[in-house]
CSV table of C-alpha atoms in Angstrom, one decimal:
chain,number,residue,atom,x,y,z
A,1,MET,CA,26.0,-151.9,107.1
A,2,THR,CA,25.7,-154.9,104.9
A,3,GLU,CA,25.0,-154.3,101.2
A,4,LEU,CA,21.7,-155.7,100.0
A,5,PRO,CA,21.9,-158.6,97.6
A,6,ARG,CA,21.4,-157.5,94.0
A,7,ILE,CA,18.9,-159.7,92.1
A,8,ILE,CA,17.2,-159.9,88.7
A,9,PHE,CA,13.8,-161.5,88.4
A,10,ASP,CA,13.6,-163.6,85.3
A,11,THR,CA,10.2,-163.0,83.6
A,12,ASN,CA,9.0,-166.5,84.6
A,13,VAL,CA,9.2,-165.4,88.3
A,14,LEU,CA,7.2,-162.2,87.7
A,15,PHE,CA,4.6,-164.2,85.7
A,16,SER,CA,4.3,-166.8,88.4
A,17,ALA,CA,3.9,-164.0,91.1
A,18,LEU,CA,1.1,-162.4,89.2
A,19,ARG,CA,-0.6,-165.7,88.4
A,20,SER,CA,-0.9,-166.8,92.0
A,21,ARG,CA,-0.6,-165.2,95.4
A,22,LEU,CA,0.1,-168.5,97.0
A,23,GLY,CA,3.7,-169.2,95.9
A,24,VAL,CA,7.2,-168.0,96.7
A,25,SER,CA,7.3,-165.9,93.6
A,26,PHE,CA,4.5,-163.7,94.9
A,27,ARG,CA,6.2,-163.6,98.3
A,28,LEU,CA,9.4,-162.3,96.6
A,29,LEU,CA,7.4,-159.7,94.6
A,30,SER,CA,5.7,-158.5,97.7
A,31,LEU,CA,9.2,-157.7,99.2
A,32,VAL,CA,10.1,-155.3,96.4
A,33,GLY,CA,10.7,-152.0,98.0
A,34,GLU,CA,11.1,-153.4,101.5
A,35,SER,CA,15.0,-153.0,101.5
A,36,ARG,CA,15.6,-156.8,101.6
A,37,PHE,CA,17.3,-156.9,98.2
A,38,SER,CA,18.1,-154.5,95.3
A,39,LEU,CA,16.2,-155.3,92.1
A,40,GLN,CA,18.1,-154.7,88.9
A,41,VAL,CA,16.5,-154.0,85.5
A,42,SER,CA,17.4,-153.0,82.0
A,43,ALA,CA,15.3,-151.7,79.1
A,44,PRO,CA,15.3,-155.1,77.3
A,45,LEU,CA,14.1,-156.8,80.5
A,46,ILE,CA,11.3,-154.3,81.1
A,47,ALA,CA,10.3,-154.8,77.4
A,48,GLU,CA,10.2,-158.6,77.9
A,49,TYR,CA,8.1,-158.2,81.1
A,50,GLU,CA,5.6,-156.2,79.3
A,51,ALA,CA,5.4,-158.4,76.2
A,52,VAL,CA,5.0,-161.6,78.2
A,53,LEU,CA,2.7,-160.3,80.9
A,54,LYS,CA,0.3,-158.8,78.3
A,55,ARG,CA,-0.2,-162.0,76.4
A,56,GLY,CA,-3.6,-162.4,78.0
A,57,GLN,CA,-2.7,-165.3,80.3
A,58,LEU,CA,-3.2,-163.4,83.5
A,59,ALA,CA,-6.3,-162.2,85.3
A,60,LEU,CA,-5.0,-158.6,85.1
A,61,SER,CA,-5.8,-155.8,82.7
A,62,ASP,CA,-3.1,-154.2,80.7
A,63,ALA,CA,-3.4,-151.1,82.9
A,64,GLN,CA,-2.9,-153.2,86.0
A,65,ILE,CA,0.2,-154.8,84.4
A,66,ASP,CA,1.5,-151.4,83.6
A,67,ASP,CA,1.1,-150.4,87.2
A,68,VAL,CA,3.1,-153.5,88.3
A,69,ILE,CA,5.8,-152.7,85.8
A,70,ASP,CA,5.9,-149.0,86.8
A,71,PHE,CA,6.3,-150.0,90.5
A,72,ILE,CA,9.1,-152.4,89.6
A,73,CYS,CA,10.8,-149.6,87.6
A,74,ALA,CA,10.4,-147.2,90.5
A,75,GLU,CA,11.9,-149.6,93.0
A,76,SER,CA,14.8,-150.9,90.8
A,77,GLU,CA,18.3,-149.9,89.8
A,78,HIS,CA,18.4,-149.4,86.1
A,79,HIS,CA,21.3,-150.4,83.8
A,80,ARG,CA,22.3,-149.7,80.3
A,81,ILE,CA,24.0,-152.5,78.5
A,82,PHE,CA,26.5,-151.6,75.8
A,83,TYR,CA,27.7,-155.0,74.8
A,84,LEU,CA,26.2,-158.2,73.4
A,85,TRP,CA,27.6,-161.7,74.2
A,86,ARG,CA,25.4,-163.9,72.0
A,87,PRO,CA,24.7,-166.7,72.0
A,88,ILE,CA,26.1,-168.0,75.2
A,89,LEU,CA,23.1,-169.6,77.1
A,90,LYS,CA,21.0,-172.6,76.2
A,91,ASP,CA,18.2,-170.2,75.3
A,92,PRO,CA,19.7,-167.3,73.4
A,93,ASP,CA,16.6,-165.2,74.4
A,94,ASP,CA,18.0,-165.2,78.0
A,95,ASP,CA,21.5,-163.8,77.1
A,96,PHE,CA,20.3,-160.3,77.9
A,97,LEU,CA,19.7,-161.4,81.5
A,98,LEU,CA,23.3,-162.7,81.7
A,99,GLU,CA,24.6,-159.4,80.3
A,100,LEU,CA,22.5,-157.5,83.0
A,101,ALA,CA,23.7,-159.8,85.7
A,102,VAL,CA,27.4,-159.3,84.7
A,103,LYS,CA,26.9,-155.5,84.6
A,104,SER,CA,25.1,-155.3,87.9
A,105,GLN,CA,26.8,-158.2,89.6
A,106,ALA,CA,23.4,-159.6,90.5
A,107,ILE,CA,21.9,-163.0,91.2
A,108,ILE,CA,19.6,-164.3,88.6
A,109,VAL,CA,16.4,-165.5,90.2
A,110,THR,CA,14.6,-167.9,87.8
A,111,TRP,CA,12.5,-171.1,87.7
A,112,ASN,CA,14.7,-172.2,84.8
A,113,VAL,CA,18.1,-172.7,86.5
A,114,ALA,CA,19.2,-175.2,83.9
A,115,ASP,CA,19.1,-172.6,81.2
A,116,PHE,CA,21.7,-170.6,83.0
A,117,LYS,CA,24.4,-173.2,83.6
A,118,LYS,CA,26.9,-171.2,81.5
A,119,ALA,CA,26.5,-168.2,83.8
A,120,SER,CA,28.9,-169.5,86.5
A,121,PRO,CA,32.2,-168.8,84.5
A,122,PHE,CA,31.1,-165.1,84.7
A,123,GLY,CA,30.8,-165.3,88.5
A,124,ILE,CA,27.0,-165.1,88.4
A,125,GLN,CA,24.9,-167.0,90.8
A,126,VAL,CA,21.5,-168.5,89.6
A,127,MET,CA,18.9,-169.4,92.1
A,128,THR,CA,15.2,-170.5,92.1
A,129,PRO,CA,12.9,-168.1,94.0
A,130,ARG,CA,12.7,-170.7,96.8
A,131,GLN,CA,16.5,-170.8,97.1
A,132,PHE,CA,16.7,-167.0,97.2
A,133,MET,CA,13.9,-166.8,99.7
A,134,GLN,CA,15.7,-169.3,102.0
A,135,LYS,CA,18.9,-167.1,101.6
A,136,LEU,CA,16.9,-164.1,102.7
A,137,GLU,CA,15.4,-165.9,105.6
A,138,ASN,CA,18.8,-167.1,106.8
A,139,THR,CA,20.4,-163.7,106.6
A,140,PRO,CA,20.5,-161.8,109.9
């Protein structure tokens, strides 16, 4: 049996998915729990999800956002990160994603691929949601 691809949703992907049901971000979010990929999370990532999603820019209540985050937590593999490599990336606020990707050997799925150019020396792939969806669709 083939191992499922391990991925990390950057917060911008989750935000996009919750903002509109029409895009590829929403399609990816709707596949969580469908055994197409293995979602990876850490406490700092979950904290960022909550902080960003509850800024009042979505048509969801805080309780609904909590439900989405709870679902993601229930369907994901959790990692504790015991090291800090900072700053490495263009946006130092994204370094914790790189640390999680290295620990979990996961693909970072983001709309800001340019911010993760320095991830490749660590063997980490970075893809847009569209690129990752194409990868899923082309996998038997």
